[in-house]
PDB file of C-alpha atoms in Angstrom:
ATOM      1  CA  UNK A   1     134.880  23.773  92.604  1.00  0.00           C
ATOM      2  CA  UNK A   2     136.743  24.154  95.641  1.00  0.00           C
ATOM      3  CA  UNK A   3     135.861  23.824  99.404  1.00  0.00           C
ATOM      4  CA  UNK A   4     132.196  23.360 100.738  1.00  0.00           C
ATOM      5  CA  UNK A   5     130.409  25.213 102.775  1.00  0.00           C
ATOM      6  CA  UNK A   6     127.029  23.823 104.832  1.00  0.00           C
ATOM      7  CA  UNK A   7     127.667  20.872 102.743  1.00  0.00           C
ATOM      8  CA  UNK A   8     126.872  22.800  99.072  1.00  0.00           C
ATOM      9  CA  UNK A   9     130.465  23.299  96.932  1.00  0.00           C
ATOM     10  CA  UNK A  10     131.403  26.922  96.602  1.00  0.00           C
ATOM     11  CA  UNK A  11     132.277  28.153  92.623  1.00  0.00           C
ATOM     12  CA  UNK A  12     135.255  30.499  92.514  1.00  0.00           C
ATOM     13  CA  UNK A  13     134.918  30.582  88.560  1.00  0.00           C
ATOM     14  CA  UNK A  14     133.089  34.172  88.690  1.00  0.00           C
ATOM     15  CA  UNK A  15     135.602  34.887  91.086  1.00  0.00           C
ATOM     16  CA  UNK A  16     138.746  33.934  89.257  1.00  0.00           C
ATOM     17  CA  UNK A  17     137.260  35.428  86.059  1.00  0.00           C
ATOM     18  CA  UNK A  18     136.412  39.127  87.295  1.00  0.00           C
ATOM     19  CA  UNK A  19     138.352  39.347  90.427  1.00  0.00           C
ATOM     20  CA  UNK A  20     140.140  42.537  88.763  1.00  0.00           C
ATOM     21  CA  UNK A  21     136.449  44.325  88.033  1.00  0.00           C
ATOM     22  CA  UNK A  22     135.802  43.814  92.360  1.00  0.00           C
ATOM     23  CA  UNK A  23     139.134  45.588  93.317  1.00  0.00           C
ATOM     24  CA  UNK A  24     138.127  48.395  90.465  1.00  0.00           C
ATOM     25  CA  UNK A  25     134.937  48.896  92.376  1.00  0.00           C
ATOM     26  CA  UNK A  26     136.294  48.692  95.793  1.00  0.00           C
ATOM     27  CA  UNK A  27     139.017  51.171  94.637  1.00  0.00           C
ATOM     28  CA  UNK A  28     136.134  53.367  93.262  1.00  0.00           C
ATOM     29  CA  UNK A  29     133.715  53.068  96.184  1.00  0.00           C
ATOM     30  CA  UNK A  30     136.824  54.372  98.524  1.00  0.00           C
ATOM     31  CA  UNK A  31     137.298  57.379  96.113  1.00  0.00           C
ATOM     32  CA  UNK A  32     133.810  58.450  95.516  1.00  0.00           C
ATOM     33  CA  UNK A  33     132.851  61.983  96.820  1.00  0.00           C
ATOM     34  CA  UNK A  34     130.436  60.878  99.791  1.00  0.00           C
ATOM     35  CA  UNK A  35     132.753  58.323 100.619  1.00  0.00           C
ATOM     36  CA  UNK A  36     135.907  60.480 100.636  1.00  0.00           C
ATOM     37  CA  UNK A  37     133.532  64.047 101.904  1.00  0.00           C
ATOM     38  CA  UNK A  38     131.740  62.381 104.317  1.00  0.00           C
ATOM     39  CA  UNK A  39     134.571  60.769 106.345  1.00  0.00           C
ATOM     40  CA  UNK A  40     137.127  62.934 105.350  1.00  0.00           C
ATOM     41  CA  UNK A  41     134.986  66.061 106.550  1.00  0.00           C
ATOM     42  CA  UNK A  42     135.784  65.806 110.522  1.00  0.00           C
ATOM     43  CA  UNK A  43     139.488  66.235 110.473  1.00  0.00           C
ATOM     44  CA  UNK A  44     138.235  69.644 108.366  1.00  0.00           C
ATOM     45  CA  UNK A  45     136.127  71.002 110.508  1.00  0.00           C
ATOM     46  CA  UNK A  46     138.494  72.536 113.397  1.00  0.00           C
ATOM     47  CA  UNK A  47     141.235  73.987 110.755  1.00  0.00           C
ATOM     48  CA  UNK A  48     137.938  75.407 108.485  1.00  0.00           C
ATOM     49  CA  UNK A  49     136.710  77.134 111.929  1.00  0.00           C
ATOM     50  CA  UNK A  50     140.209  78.512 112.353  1.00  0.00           C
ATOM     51  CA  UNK A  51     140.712  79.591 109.082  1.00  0.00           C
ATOM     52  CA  UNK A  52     137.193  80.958 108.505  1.00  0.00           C
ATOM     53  CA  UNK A  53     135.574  81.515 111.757  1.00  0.00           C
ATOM     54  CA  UNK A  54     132.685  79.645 110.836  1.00  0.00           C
ATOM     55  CA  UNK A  55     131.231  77.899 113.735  1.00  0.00           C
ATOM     56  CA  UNK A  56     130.693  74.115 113.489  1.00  0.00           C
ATOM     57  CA  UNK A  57     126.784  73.851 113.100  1.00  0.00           C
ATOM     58  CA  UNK A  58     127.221  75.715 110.427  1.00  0.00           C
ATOM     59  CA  UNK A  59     130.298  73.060 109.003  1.00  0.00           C
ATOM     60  CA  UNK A  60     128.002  70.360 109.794  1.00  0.00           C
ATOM     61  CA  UNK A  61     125.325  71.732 107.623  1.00  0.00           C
ATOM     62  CA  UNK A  62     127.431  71.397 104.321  1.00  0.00           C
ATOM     63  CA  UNK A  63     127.040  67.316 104.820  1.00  0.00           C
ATOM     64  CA  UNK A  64     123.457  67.992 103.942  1.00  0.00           C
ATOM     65  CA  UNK A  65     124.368  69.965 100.802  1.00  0.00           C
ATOM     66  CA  UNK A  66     126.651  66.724  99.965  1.00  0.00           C
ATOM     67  CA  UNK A  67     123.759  64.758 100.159  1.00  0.00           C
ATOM     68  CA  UNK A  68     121.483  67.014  98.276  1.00  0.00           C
ATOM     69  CA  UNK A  69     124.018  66.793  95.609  1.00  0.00           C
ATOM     70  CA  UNK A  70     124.585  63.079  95.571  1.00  0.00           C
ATOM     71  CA  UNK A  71     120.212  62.597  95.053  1.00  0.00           C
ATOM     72  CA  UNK A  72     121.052  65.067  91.769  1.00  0.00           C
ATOM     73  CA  UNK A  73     123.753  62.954  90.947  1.00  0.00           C
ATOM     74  CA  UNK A  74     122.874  59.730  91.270  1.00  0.00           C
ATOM     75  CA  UNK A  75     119.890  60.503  89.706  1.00  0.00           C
ATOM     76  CA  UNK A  76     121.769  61.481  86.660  1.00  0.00           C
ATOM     77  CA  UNK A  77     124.879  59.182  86.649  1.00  0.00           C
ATOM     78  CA  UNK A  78     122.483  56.029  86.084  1.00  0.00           C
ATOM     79  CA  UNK A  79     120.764  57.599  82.862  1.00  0.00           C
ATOM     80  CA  UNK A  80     124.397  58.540  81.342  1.00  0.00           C
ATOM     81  CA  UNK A  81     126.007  55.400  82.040  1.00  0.00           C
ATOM     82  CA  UNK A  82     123.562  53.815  80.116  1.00  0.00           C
ATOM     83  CA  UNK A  83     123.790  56.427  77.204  1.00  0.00           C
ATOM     84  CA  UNK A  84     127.104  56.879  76.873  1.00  0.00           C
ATOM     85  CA  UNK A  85     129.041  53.861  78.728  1.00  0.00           C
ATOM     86  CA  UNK A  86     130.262  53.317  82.264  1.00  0.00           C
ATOM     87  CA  UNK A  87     133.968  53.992  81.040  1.00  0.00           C
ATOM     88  CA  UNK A  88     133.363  56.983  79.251  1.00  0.00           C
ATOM     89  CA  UNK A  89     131.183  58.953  82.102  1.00  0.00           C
ATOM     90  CA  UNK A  90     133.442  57.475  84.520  1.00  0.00           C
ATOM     91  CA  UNK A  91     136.808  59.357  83.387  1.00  0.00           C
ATOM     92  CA  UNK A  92     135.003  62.133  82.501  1.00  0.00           C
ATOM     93  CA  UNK A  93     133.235  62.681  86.024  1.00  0.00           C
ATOM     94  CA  UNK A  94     137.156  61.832  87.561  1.00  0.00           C
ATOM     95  CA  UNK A  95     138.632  64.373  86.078  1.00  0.00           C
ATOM     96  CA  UNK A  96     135.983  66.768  86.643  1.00  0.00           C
ATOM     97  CA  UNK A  97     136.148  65.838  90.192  1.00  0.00           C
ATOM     98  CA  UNK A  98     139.575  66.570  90.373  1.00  0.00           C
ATOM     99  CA  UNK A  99     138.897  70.026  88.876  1.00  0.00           C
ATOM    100  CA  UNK A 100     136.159  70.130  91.659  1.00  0.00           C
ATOM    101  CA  UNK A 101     138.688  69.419  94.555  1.00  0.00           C
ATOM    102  CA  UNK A 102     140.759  72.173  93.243  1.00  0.00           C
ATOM    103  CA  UNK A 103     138.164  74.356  92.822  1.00  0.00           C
ATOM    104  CA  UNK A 104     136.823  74.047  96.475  1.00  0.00           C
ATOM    105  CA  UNK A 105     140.418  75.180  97.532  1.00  0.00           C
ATOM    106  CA  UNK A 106     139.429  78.640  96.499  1.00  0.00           C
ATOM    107  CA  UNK A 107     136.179  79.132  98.983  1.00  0.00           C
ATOM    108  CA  UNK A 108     135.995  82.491  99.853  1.00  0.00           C
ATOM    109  CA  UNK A 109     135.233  83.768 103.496  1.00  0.00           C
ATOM    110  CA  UNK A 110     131.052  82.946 103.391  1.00  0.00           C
ATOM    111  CA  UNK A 111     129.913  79.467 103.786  1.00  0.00           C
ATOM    112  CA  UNK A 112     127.658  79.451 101.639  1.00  0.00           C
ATOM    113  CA  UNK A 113     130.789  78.276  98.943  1.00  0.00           C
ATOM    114  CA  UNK A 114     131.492  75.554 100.830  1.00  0.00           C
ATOM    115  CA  UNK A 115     127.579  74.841 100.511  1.00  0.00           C
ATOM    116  CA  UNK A 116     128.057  74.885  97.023  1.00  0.00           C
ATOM    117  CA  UNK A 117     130.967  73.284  96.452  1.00  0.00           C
ATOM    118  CA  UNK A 118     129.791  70.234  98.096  1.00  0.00           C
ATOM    119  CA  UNK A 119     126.444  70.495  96.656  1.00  0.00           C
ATOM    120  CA  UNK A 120     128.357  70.466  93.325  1.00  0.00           C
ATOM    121  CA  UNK A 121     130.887  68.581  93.920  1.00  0.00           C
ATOM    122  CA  UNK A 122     129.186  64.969  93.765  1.00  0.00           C
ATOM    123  CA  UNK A 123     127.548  66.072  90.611  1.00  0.00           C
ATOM    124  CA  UNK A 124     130.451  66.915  88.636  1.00  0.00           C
ATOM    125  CA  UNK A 125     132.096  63.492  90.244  1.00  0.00           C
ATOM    126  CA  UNK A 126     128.316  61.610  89.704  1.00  0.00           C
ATOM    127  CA  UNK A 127     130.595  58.857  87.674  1.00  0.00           C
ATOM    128  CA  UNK A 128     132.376  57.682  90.775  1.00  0.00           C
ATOM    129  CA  UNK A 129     129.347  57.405  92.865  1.00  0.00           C
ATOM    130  CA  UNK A 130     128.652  53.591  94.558  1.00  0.00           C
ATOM    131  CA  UNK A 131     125.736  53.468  92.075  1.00  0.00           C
ATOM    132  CA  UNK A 132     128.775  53.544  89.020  1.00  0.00           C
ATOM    133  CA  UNK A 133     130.509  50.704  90.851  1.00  0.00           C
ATOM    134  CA  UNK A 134     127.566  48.277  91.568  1.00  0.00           C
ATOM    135  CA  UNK A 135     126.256  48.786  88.129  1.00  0.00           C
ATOM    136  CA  UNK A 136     129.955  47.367  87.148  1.00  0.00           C
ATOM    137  CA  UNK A 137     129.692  44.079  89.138  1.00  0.00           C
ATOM    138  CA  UNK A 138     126.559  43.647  88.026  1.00  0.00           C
ATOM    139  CA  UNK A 139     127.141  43.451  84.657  1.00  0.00           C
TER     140      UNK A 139
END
């Protein structure tokens, strides 16, 4: 035991023991698609409208279609975790994220891809959602 706090001794046992497993999930929260998406998207939006000519409403709009994805996903991710193992979705969903990234590099001229790509994007990457990384400090 080492300090006090309020008077009542503070435990860094826990700490000590899994410290490693709390940087994993910080790591993975920073990664994760809505994490990475969501404030990523801004710096996007003016060279998208450039490239594109879409107007920025309709940028905006494919937030929503992250989010719509990430309800699928997370609904998913917890069920297969639990099935197959955190490790094993978890590399599997990386790597298909990365394929996902790549993939979104090919939208064509209608937004509607982008739509879809970031609708499908945190499904194929469901394994690094925040749900993935609590369920690992949890256990």
């Amino acid at each position: 035991m080492v300090g006090t706090t309020n008077g009542a001794a503070i435990d860094f046992a826990e700490f000590r023991q899994a410290w490693r497993v709390l940087l994993l999930a910080i790591a993975g929260v920073m990664i994760s698609i809505n994490a990475a998406l969501l404030y990523g998207f801004g710096v996007l939006v003016i060279p998208l409208q450039a490239q594109f000519g879409w107007d920025r409403p309709a940028l905006q709009a494919a937030i929503s279609f992250l989010f719509g994805g990430a309800v699928i996903g997370l609904q998913l991710v917890g069920w297969l975790n639990l099935r197959y193992g955190i490790k094993r979705v978890t590399v599997v969903s990386l790597l298909t994220m990365a394929l996902g990234y790549l993939a979104t590099t090919q939208i064509g001229g209608s937004v509607w891809t982008l739509y879809a790509a970031f609708f499908l994007l945190p499904i194929v990457g469901m394994g690094a959602l925040a749900v993935t990384w609590t369920q690992l400090l949890a256990l």
